[in-house]
Coordinates of C-alpha atoms and ligand atoms in Angstrom, one line a residue:
M27 CA -10.4 1.7 -17.3
T28 CA -10.4 -0.2 -14.1
F29 CA -7.7 -0.3 -11.4
Y30 CA -7.7 -3.0 -8.7
V31 CA -5.2 -2.7 -5.9
T32 CA -4.8 -5.1 -2.9
T33 CA -2.8 -5.2 0.3
P34 CA -1.9 -8.6 1.9
I35 CA -4.5 -9.6 4.5
F36 CA -3.2 -9.3 8.0
Y37 CA -3.0 -12.1 10.5
V38 CA -5.4 -11.4 13.4
N39 CA -3.0 -12.9 15.9
A40 CA -1.1 -9.7 16.4
A41 CA -1.9 -6.0 16.9
P42 CA -1.7 -3.6 14.0
H43 CA 1.6 -1.7 13.8
L44 CA 3.4 0.6 11.4
G45 CA 4.3 -2.3 9.0
H46 CA 0.6 -2.9 8.3
A47 CA 0.0 0.9 8.0
Y48 CA 2.8 1.2 5.5
T49 CA 1.5 -1.3 2.9
T50 CA -2.1 0.0 3.4
I51 CA -1.1 3.7 2.9
A52 CA 0.9 2.7 -0.3
A53 CA -2.2 1.1 -1.7
D54 CA -4.3 4.1 -0.7
V55 CA -1.9 6.5 -2.4
M56 CA -2.3 4.5 -5.6
A57 CA -6.1 4.2 -5.2
R58 CA -6.6 7.9 -4.6
H59 CA -4.3 8.8 -7.5
M60 CA -6.1 6.5 -9.9
R61 CA -9.5 7.7 -8.8
A62 CA -8.4 11.3 -9.6
R63 CA -7.4 10.1 -13.0
G64 CA -10.9 8.9 -13.6
E65 CA -10.2 5.1 -13.3
D66 CA -12.9 2.8 -11.8
V67 CA -11.0 1.8 -8.7
F68 CA -11.4 -1.1 -6.3
F69 CA -9.1 -1.2 -3.2
L70 CA -9.2 -4.3 -1.0
T71 CA -7.6 -5.0 2.4
G72 CA -8.6 -7.2 5.3
T73 CA -7.7 -9.9 7.8
D74 CA -6.4 -13.5 7.6
E75 CA -8.2 -15.4 10.3
H76 CA -7.5 -19.1 9.7
G77 CA -4.7 -21.4 10.4
E78 CA -2.3 -22.5 13.1
P79 CA -0.9 -19.1 14.1
V80 CA -4.4 -17.9 14.9
V81 CA -5.3 -21.1 16.8
Q82 CA -2.2 -20.8 18.9
A83 CA -2.6 -17.1 19.7
A84 CA -6.3 -17.8 20.6
E85 CA -5.2 -20.6 22.9
R86 CA -2.7 -18.4 24.7
E87 CA -5.5 -15.9 25.4
G88 CA -8.1 -18.5 26.4
L89 CA -10.3 -17.7 23.4
T90 CA -11.6 -19.6 20.5
P91 CA -10.1 -18.7 17.1
R92 CA -13.3 -17.1 16.1
E93 CA -13.5 -15.0 19.3
L94 CA -9.9 -13.9 18.7
G95 CA -10.8 -12.9 15.1
D96 CA -13.9 -11.1 16.2
R97 CA -11.9 -9.2 18.8
N98 CA -8.9 -8.3 16.6
A99 CA -10.3 -7.8 13.1
P100 CA -11.9 -4.5 14.3
R101 CA -8.5 -3.3 15.6
F102 CA -7.2 -3.6 12.0
K103 CA -10.3 -1.9 10.7
A104 CA -9.9 0.8 13.3
L105 CA -6.5 1.7 11.9
L106 CA -7.9 2.5 8.4
E107 CA -10.2 5.5 9.1
P108 CA -7.6 7.4 11.2
L109 CA -5.0 6.7 8.5
L110 CA -7.5 8.2 5.9
V111 CA -7.5 4.9 4.0
S112 CA -10.1 4.8 1.3
N113 CA -10.5 1.0 0.9
D114 CA -13.7 -0.2 -0.9
F115 CA -14.0 -3.4 1.1
F116 CA -12.6 -5.1 4.1
I117 CA -12.5 -8.9 3.8
R118 CA -12.3 -11.3 6.7
T119 CA -11.5 -14.8 5.7
S120 CA -14.0 -16.0 8.2
D121 CA -16.7 -14.5 6.1
P122 CA -19.1 -17.3 5.0
E123 CA -19.1 -15.9 1.5
H124 CA -15.3 -16.2 1.3
E125 CA -15.4 -19.7 2.6
S126 CA -17.9 -21.0 0.1
K127 CA -16.1 -19.3 -2.8
V128 CA -12.8 -20.8 -1.7
Q129 CA -14.5 -24.2 -1.7
E130 CA -15.9 -23.6 -5.2
I131 CA -12.6 -22.5 -6.6
L132 CA -10.5 -25.3 -5.0
Q133 CA -13.0 -27.9 -6.0
R134 CA -12.4 -26.7 -9.6
V135 CA -8.6 -27.0 -9.1
H136 CA -9.3 -30.6 -7.9
D137 CA -11.6 -31.4 -10.8
N138 CA -9.1 -29.9 -13.2
G139 CA -6.7 -32.7 -12.1
H140 CA -4.2 -30.7 -10.1
V141 CA -4.9 -32.3 -6.7
Y142 CA -3.9 -35.7 -5.4
K143 CA -3.7 -37.5 -2.0
G144 CA -0.3 -38.2 -0.6
L145 CA 1.8 -38.4 2.6
Y146 CA 3.4 -35.3 3.8
E147 CA 6.6 -35.6 5.8
G148 CA 8.8 -32.7 6.5
W149 CA 9.5 -29.6 8.6
Y150 CA 6.8 -27.0 9.4
C151 CA 6.8 -23.6 11.2
P152 CA 3.5 -23.1 13.0
R153 CA 4.2 -19.3 13.2
C154 CA 4.8 -19.0 9.4
A155 CA 2.1 -21.7 8.7
D156 CA 4.7 -22.8 6.2
F157 CA 6.1 -26.1 5.2
K158 CA 9.8 -25.4 4.7
T159 CA 11.8 -26.7 1.8
E160 CA 15.4 -27.9 2.5
S161 CA 16.9 -24.5 1.6
E162 CA 14.5 -22.7 4.0
I163 CA 15.6 -24.5 7.2
G164 CA 17.8 -22.8 9.7
P165 CA 20.4 -24.4 12.0
D166 CA 19.2 -27.3 14.1
N167 CA 15.9 -27.4 12.2
T168 CA 14.7 -23.9 13.2
C169 CA 12.7 -21.4 11.4
P170 CA 15.1 -18.7 10.1
I171 CA 12.4 -16.1 10.4
H172 CA 11.0 -16.9 13.9
H173 CA 14.0 -18.7 15.4
I174 CA 11.8 -21.4 16.9
P175 CA 12.2 -25.2 16.4
L176 CA 10.3 -26.5 13.4
T177 CA 8.0 -29.3 14.0
R178 CA 8.2 -32.6 12.1
E179 CA 4.9 -33.2 10.4
H180 CA 3.8 -36.5 9.2
E181 CA 0.3 -36.6 7.8
E182 CA -1.9 -37.6 4.9
N183 CA -2.8 -34.5 3.0
W184 CA -4.2 -33.5 -0.3
F185 CA -1.4 -32.1 -2.5
F186 CA -1.4 -29.3 -5.0
A187 CA 0.7 -30.4 -8.0
L188 CA 2.8 -27.3 -8.0
S189 CA 5.6 -29.1 -9.8
S190 CA 3.5 -29.3 -13.0
F191 CA 3.5 -25.5 -13.1
Q192 CA 7.3 -25.3 -13.5
E193 CA 7.1 -24.5 -17.2
P194 CA 4.1 -22.2 -17.1
L195 CA 5.7 -20.1 -14.3
E196 CA 9.1 -19.9 -16.1
R197 CA 7.2 -18.8 -19.2
L198 CA 5.3 -16.2 -17.2
F199 CA 8.5 -14.6 -15.8
A200 CA 10.2 -14.7 -19.2
E201 CA 7.2 -13.2 -21.1
R202 CA 6.3 -10.6 -18.4
P203 CA 9.5 -9.0 -17.0
D204 CA 7.3 -6.6 -15.1
F205 CA 5.1 -9.3 -13.4
V206 CA 7.1 -8.9 -10.1
R207 CA 8.8 -5.6 -9.3
P208 CA 11.4 -4.5 -8.2
Q209 CA 13.6 -6.6 -10.4
V210 CA 15.6 -8.0 -7.5
R211 CA 12.4 -9.6 -6.1
A212 CA 11.6 -11.1 -9.5
N213 CA 15.0 -12.6 -9.5
E214 CA 14.4 -14.1 -6.0
A215 CA 11.1 -15.7 -7.3
K216 CA 12.9 -17.0 -10.4
A217 CA 15.6 -18.5 -8.3
F218 CA 13.1 -20.3 -6.2
I219 CA 11.4 -21.7 -9.3
G220 CA 14.7 -22.5 -10.8
Q221 CA 15.6 -24.9 -8.0
G222 CA 12.7 -27.1 -9.2
L223 CA 9.2 -26.8 -7.8
R224 CA 7.9 -29.5 -5.5
D225 CA 4.3 -30.3 -4.9
V226 CA 2.8 -28.7 -1.7
S227 CA 0.2 -29.6 0.8
L228 CA -3.1 -28.1 0.0
T229 CA -4.9 -29.3 3.1
R230 CA -4.2 -30.1 6.7
A231 CA -5.6 -33.1 8.6
N232 CA -5.0 -32.2 12.2
L233 CA -6.5 -28.8 12.2
K234 CA -10.1 -27.8 12.6
W235 CA -9.9 -24.1 12.1
G236 CA -10.1 -23.5 8.4
V237 CA -12.2 -23.8 5.3
P238 CA -13.5 -27.4 5.1
V239 CA -12.4 -29.4 2.1
P240 CA -15.6 -30.2 0.1
W241 CA -14.4 -33.6 -1.0
D242 CA -12.9 -34.7 2.3
A243 CA -14.7 -33.9 5.5
D244 CA -11.6 -34.7 7.6
Q245 CA -9.5 -31.9 6.2
V246 CA -9.4 -28.2 6.0
F247 CA -7.5 -26.1 3.4
Y248 CA -4.0 -25.1 4.3
V249 CA -4.4 -21.4 5.4
W250 CA -2.2 -19.9 2.6
F251 CA -4.4 -21.2 -0.2
D252 CA -7.5 -19.9 1.6
A253 CA -5.8 -16.6 2.3
L254 CA -4.4 -16.0 -1.2
L255 CA -7.9 -16.6 -2.7
N256 CA -9.3 -13.6 -0.8
Y257 CA -8.1 -11.3 -3.6
V258 CA -10.6 -13.1 -6.0
T259 CA -13.3 -14.1 -3.6
A260 CA -13.9 -10.6 -2.3
L261 CA -14.9 -9.4 -5.7
S262 CA -17.8 -11.9 -5.7
Y263 CA -19.5 -10.4 -2.6
A264 CA -18.0 -7.0 -1.7
R265 CA -20.9 -5.2 -3.4
P266 CA -24.2 -6.9 -2.4
G267 CA -26.1 -8.3 -5.4
E268 CA -23.2 -7.8 -7.8
D269 CA -20.2 -9.9 -8.9
L270 CA -17.3 -7.6 -9.7
T271 CA -14.9 -10.4 -10.7
S272 CA -15.1 -9.8 -14.4
T273 CA -14.9 -6.0 -13.9
F274 CA -11.8 -6.0 -11.7
W275 CA -9.9 -9.3 -12.1
P276 CA -7.0 -9.6 -12.9
A277 CA -5.7 -7.2 -10.2
S278 CA -3.7 -4.2 -11.5
Y279 CA -1.4 -4.2 -8.5
Q280 CA -0.9 -6.5 -5.5
L281 CA 1.3 -5.0 -2.9
I282 CA 3.2 -7.4 -0.6
G283 CA 6.1 -7.4 1.8
K284 CA 9.3 -9.2 0.9
D285 CA 8.6 -12.0 3.4
I286 CA 5.8 -13.5 1.4
I287 CA 7.2 -13.5 -2.1
K288 CA 7.2 -17.3 -2.4
F289 CA 3.5 -17.5 -1.8
H290 CA 2.5 -14.6 -4.0
A291 CA 5.0 -14.9 -6.9
V292 CA 5.0 -18.7 -7.1
Y293 CA 2.1 -20.4 -5.4
W294 CA -0.5 -17.7 -6.3
P295 CA 0.0 -17.6 -10.1
A296 CA 0.1 -21.4 -10.2
L297 CA -3.1 -21.7 -8.3
L298 CA -4.8 -19.1 -10.5
I299 CA -3.7 -20.9 -13.6
A300 CA -4.9 -24.2 -12.1
A301 CA -8.3 -22.7 -11.4
G302 CA -8.6 -21.1 -14.8
Y303 CA -8.1 -17.5 -13.8
E304 CA -5.7 -14.9 -15.2
V305 CA -2.7 -14.0 -13.0
P306 CA -2.5 -10.5 -11.6
E307 CA -0.9 -7.8 -13.8
R308 CA 1.7 -6.9 -11.2
L309 CA 3.1 -7.8 -7.9
F310 CA 5.0 -5.0 -6.2
V311 CA 7.2 -6.1 -3.3
H312 CA 8.1 -3.4 -0.8
G313 CA 10.9 -3.5 1.8
Y314 CA 10.9 -2.9 5.5
L315 CA 10.9 0.2 7.6
L316 CA 13.7 -0.4 10.0
M317 CA 13.6 1.3 13.3
Q318 CA 16.8 3.0 14.5
G319 CA 17.1 2.1 18.1
E320 CA 18.9 5.2 19.5
K321 CA 17.3 8.1 17.8
M322 CA 14.7 9.2 20.4
S323 CA 12.3 12.1 19.9
K324 CA 10.9 14.1 22.6
S325 CA 7.3 13.8 21.8
L326 CA 7.2 10.2 20.4
G327 CA 9.8 8.4 22.4
N328 CA 11.6 5.7 20.6
V329 CA 8.8 4.1 18.6
L330 CA 6.7 5.2 15.7
D331 CA 3.4 3.9 16.7
P332 CA 0.9 4.8 14.0
F333 CA -1.9 5.6 16.4
Q334 CA 0.3 7.9 18.5
V335 CA 1.7 9.7 15.4
I336 CA -1.8 10.3 14.1
E337 CA -2.9 11.6 17.5
Q338 CA 0.0 13.9 18.1
F339 CA 0.7 15.0 14.6
S340 CA -1.6 13.8 11.8
A341 CA -2.3 11.0 9.5
D342 CA -1.0 13.1 6.6
A343 CA 2.3 13.6 8.3
L344 CA 2.7 9.8 8.8
R345 CA 1.7 9.1 5.2
F346 CA 4.2 11.6 4.0
Y347 CA 7.1 10.4 6.1
C348 CA 6.8 6.7 5.1
F349 CA 7.3 7.5 1.4
R350 CA 9.6 10.5 1.8
E351 CA 12.1 8.8 4.1
V352 CA 12.5 5.4 2.6
S353 CA 12.4 4.7 -1.1
F354 CA 9.3 2.5 -1.7
G355 CA 10.5 -1.0 -2.7
Q356 CA 13.7 -0.9 -0.6
D357 CA 14.5 -1.3 3.0
G358 CA 15.3 1.9 4.9
S359 CA 15.8 3.3 8.3
I360 CA 13.2 5.4 10.1
S361 CA 13.2 7.1 13.5
P362 CA 11.0 9.3 15.5
A363 CA 13.6 12.0 15.4
G364 CA 13.8 11.7 11.6
F365 CA 10.0 12.0 11.5
E366 CA 10.1 15.2 13.5
T367 CA 12.8 16.7 11.3
R368 CA 10.8 16.0 8.1
Y369 CA 7.7 17.3 9.7
E370 CA 9.3 20.6 10.7
T371 CA 11.5 21.3 7.7
E372 CA 9.4 20.0 4.9
L373 CA 5.8 19.8 5.9
A374 CA 5.6 22.9 8.2
N375 CA 8.3 25.1 6.7
E376 CA 8.4 24.3 3.0
Y377 CA 4.8 23.4 2.3
G378 CA 2.8 24.8 5.2
N379 CA 4.5 28.2 5.1
L380 CA 4.3 28.4 1.3
A381 CA 0.6 27.9 1.6
S382 CA 0.0 30.4 4.4
R383 CA 2.3 33.0 2.9
T384 CA 0.7 32.8 -0.5
L385 CA -2.8 33.0 0.8
S386 CA -2.1 35.8 3.3
M387 CA -0.3 37.9 0.6
I388 CA -3.3 37.5 -1.7
A389 CA -5.5 38.6 1.2
R390 CA -3.3 41.5 2.1
Y391 CA -2.4 42.9 -1.3
R392 CA -5.3 41.9 -3.5
D393 CA -8.3 41.6 -1.1
G394 CA -8.3 37.8 -1.2
V395 CA -8.8 37.5 -5.0
V396 CA -6.3 35.8 -7.3
P397 CA -5.4 38.5 -9.9
D398 CA -6.9 37.7 -13.3
V399 CA -3.7 38.1 -15.3
A400 CA -1.5 35.9 -17.4
L401 CA 0.7 33.3 -15.7
D402 CA 4.5 33.6 -15.3
E403 CA 5.7 31.4 -18.1
T404 CA 9.2 30.8 -16.7
L405 CA 7.5 29.1 -13.7
G406 CA 5.2 27.3 -16.1
H407 CA 8.2 25.8 -17.8
D408 CA 9.1 23.9 -14.5
F409 CA 5.6 22.6 -14.2
F410 CA 4.5 21.6 -17.7
D411 CA 5.2 17.9 -17.7
L412 CA 4.6 17.4 -14.0
P413 CA 1.2 15.6 -14.0
D414 CA 2.4 13.2 -16.7
R415 CA 5.6 12.5 -14.9
V416 CA 3.8 11.8 -11.6
A417 CA 1.3 9.5 -13.4
E418 CA 4.1 7.6 -15.1
L419 CA 5.9 7.1 -11.8
I420 CA 2.8 6.0 -9.9
D421 CA 2.0 3.6 -12.8
G422 CA 5.3 1.9 -11.9
A423 CA 4.5 2.1 -8.1
E424 CA 7.4 4.5 -7.7
L425 CA 5.7 6.3 -4.9
T426 CA 8.8 7.9 -3.4
Q427 CA 10.1 9.2 -6.8
A428 CA 6.6 10.6 -7.6
L429 CA 6.6 12.4 -4.2
D430 CA 10.2 13.7 -4.9
V431 CA 9.2 15.3 -8.2
I432 CA 6.2 17.0 -6.7
W433 CA 8.3 18.2 -3.8
E434 CA 10.9 19.7 -6.2
R435 CA 8.1 21.9 -7.3
V436 CA 7.2 22.9 -3.8
R437 CA 10.8 24.0 -3.4
R438 CA 10.7 25.7 -6.8
L439 CA 7.7 27.8 -5.6
N440 CA 9.5 28.7 -2.4
R441 CA 12.5 29.9 -4.5
Y442 CA 10.0 31.8 -6.7
V443 CA 8.8 33.7 -3.6
E444 CA 12.3 34.6 -2.7
E445 CA 13.2 35.7 -6.3
R446 CA 10.1 37.8 -6.8
A447 CA 10.0 39.2 -3.2
P448 CA 6.3 40.2 -3.5
W449 CA 6.6 42.3 -0.3
Q450 CA 9.0 44.6 -2.2
L451 CA 6.8 44.7 -5.3
A452 CA 3.9 45.7 -3.1
R453 CA 5.8 48.8 -1.9
D454 CA 6.1 50.2 -5.5
E455 CA 2.8 51.1 -7.2
R456 CA 4.5 51.0 -10.7
R457 CA 5.2 47.3 -10.1
A458 CA 1.5 46.3 -9.4
G459 CA 1.4 44.3 -12.6
D460 CA 4.5 42.3 -11.6
L461 CA 2.9 41.7 -8.2
D462 CA -0.3 40.5 -9.9
V463 CA 1.6 38.0 -12.1
T464 CA 3.6 36.8 -9.1
L465 CA 0.6 36.2 -6.8
R466 CA -1.4 34.6 -9.6
S467 CA 1.5 32.2 -10.5
L468 CA 2.1 31.3 -6.9
A469 CA -1.5 30.5 -6.3
E470 CA -1.7 28.4 -9.5
G471 CA 1.5 26.6 -8.7
L472 CA 0.4 25.9 -5.2
R473 CA -3.0 24.6 -6.4
A474 CA -1.4 22.4 -9.0
V475 CA 1.1 20.7 -6.6
T476 CA -1.7 20.3 -4.0
V477 CA -3.9 18.4 -6.5
L478 CA -1.0 16.0 -6.9
L479 CA -0.3 15.8 -3.2
A480 CA -3.9 14.9 -2.5
A481 CA -3.1 11.2 -2.9
Y482 CA -0.4 11.4 -0.1
L483 CA -1.9 14.2 2.0
P484 CA -5.7 13.9 1.6
A485 CA -6.8 15.9 4.6
T486 CA -4.3 18.8 4.0
A487 CA -5.1 18.9 0.3
E488 CA -8.8 19.0 1.0
K489 CA -8.4 21.9 3.4
L490 CA -6.0 23.8 1.2
L491 CA -7.8 23.3 -2.1
A492 CA -11.0 24.6 -0.4
A493 CA -9.0 27.7 0.7
L494 CA -7.7 28.1 -2.9
G495 CA -11.3 28.0 -4.2
E496 CA -10.7 24.7 -6.0
R497 CA -13.8 22.5 -5.8
G498 CA -12.9 20.0 -8.5
T499 CA -11.1 16.8 -8.1
G500 CA -10.0 15.5 -11.4
Y501 CA -6.4 14.9 -12.5
A502 CA -6.6 17.5 -15.3
L503 CA -6.7 20.1 -12.6
A504 CA -3.1 19.2 -11.7
R505 CA -1.9 21.1 -14.7
Y506 CA -0.4 24.5 -14.0
G507 CA -2.7 26.9 -15.8
A508 CA -5.8 24.6 -15.6
R509 CA -7.6 27.4 -13.7
D510 CA -8.1 31.0 -14.6
G511 CA -7.4 33.9 -12.2
G512 CA -10.2 35.8 -10.5
T513 CA -10.9 33.2 -7.8
A514 CA -11.6 34.3 -4.3
V515 CA -9.3 32.6 -1.7
T516 CA -9.3 32.4 2.0
K517 CA -6.5 32.2 4.6
V518 CA -5.7 28.9 6.3
D519 CA -4.5 28.2 9.8
Q520 CA -1.1 26.5 10.1
L521 CA -1.4 23.3 8.1
F522 CA 1.3 21.6 10.1
P523 CA 1.4 23.3 13.5
K524 CA 4.5 23.1 15.7
R525 CA 4.5 20.4 18.3
D526 CA 6.6 20.2 21.5
Ligands
LIG172 ZN1 8.5 -19.2 11.0

C-alpha cells in the first residue's frame, strides 16, 4: 500500500515560524507512523515562490523575486532537519520541472474546454493573491484577513470555468463525506459551493513573475493554480529518472490550515477533474495555535520560536507539545509557560523517569538483563488493543487522540511501578519471581509505548529503544509481548533534562 501526505507549500516572502512547523510536524508524524506500518510513503513539502506577495516582498528588500526565493527557500528547508522532519522531497515552485509540468497540465485544462478569455473586474488582495467574492470583502473594501485596502482590478484574463463544476463538486461532497475533515470544515466548503460558483481568473496580465501561459505569451498563471499543482508535479520529478505519479496519486492526505479551504476544497478538486486527475482521498484542515500573550516563561520569554525551543529543549519536546496541548483540527491556546509545564510533568517526570527507573532497576536487580519470564497479564489487558487503536486514530488524522491513548499507557506503567513497588520486592528473596515478572512487564510495556511514540518523539525513541535492546522498527513491535525476555539493556541519561 502507498501513503502520500503533503503540507501546503509556504510563501517565501516571510520567515518560517511555529505555524509552518506545526503542519509539517503533523505530516511527519503521519509519514513516520505509516512507514512503521510498512506503507510505501511519500511526504512532500516545499515553498511557493511566485505571485504578487513575493514580488512585493522582494521589492521592499531591493531584490528580484528569484533572489528572494533563493535566499528564503533555504530558511524553510533549514527548519526541517532540526525538527526531525522526514520529507521525501522539497519542491520549489520556481523549479523548471515544476513550471513545465504546470504548463502541460493547464494546457490540457485549456484543451479540454474549461478555459476562456474574459474581462476581470473586481476586488483583489495582493497579500492573499486572491480575487475576493462579494461575501469575502471587509468594510470599506478591505481584506478581512490583512486589513489592507483591496485593489480594483480590471484586466483581460483567461478564466477557468469553475461554475461548470458546481454539480461535480456537490456530488463529490455528497458521495464522500470524509473528503474534507473535520466536518465543520467540510460544511464551510459546502456553504461556499452552495452560494453558487463563479468562474475565476486563471491568469494575470500585469505580472511577470509566474509560470508563462503557453498559449498566450503576455500572461502568467495566477499563482494559486501554479501552487496547487505542486502536489502533482512534484511526483513527476522528485526521484530522478522516475515518474511517481501513478504510484502515489491521488494523495492520501493533504494537510492544510483553515485559511486556505476555498483553494483546496473547491478550486483544487475542480482543477483536477478538469485536467483528468483523481481528487485527493482526504483533506485535513487543522486549526491555529494561538499564543497567549501574558504567560511568560523564564527560559523562552513570551514567544514559542521553533528554532529557540529546539535549541534550548529539543525537537521532540516541541513535536510533543504541539499535539498534546491543542487537539489537532481545532484552534487552541499555547504558551511558553504551558510548554514548560508539559515538558516537566509529562516528558521529564512521567516518561523520562519511567524509562530511567525501569532501566536502572533492571541494571541493579538483574545485572542489566530483562528476566526471561512470562508477562504480567493484568498489565497486558491494558495494552492488547493499543497498536490497532493508535493506527485507527492516525488513519483519521486524530493525532492528539492517538497521543492521548499512548500517554494513558505511559501513566498506567507509572501506576504499575507504584503498585508493585519493585524496590520492596527486591528486599525479599522469596519474592524474586514477582520481581522478575514486574521488571519484565515494565520493560515490555515501555518498549511497546516507545515504538508507538517514535512517530512523535523520533530522537527519544531511537535512543530509548537502543537502550532497551530493540533494533527493529516495524509496527508489529508495538504489541505488548512482541519481544521475549532475556534481552540485555543499558541505562540511559535523562531523556528530558531539567532546564532553568
Ligand atoms: Zn488579504
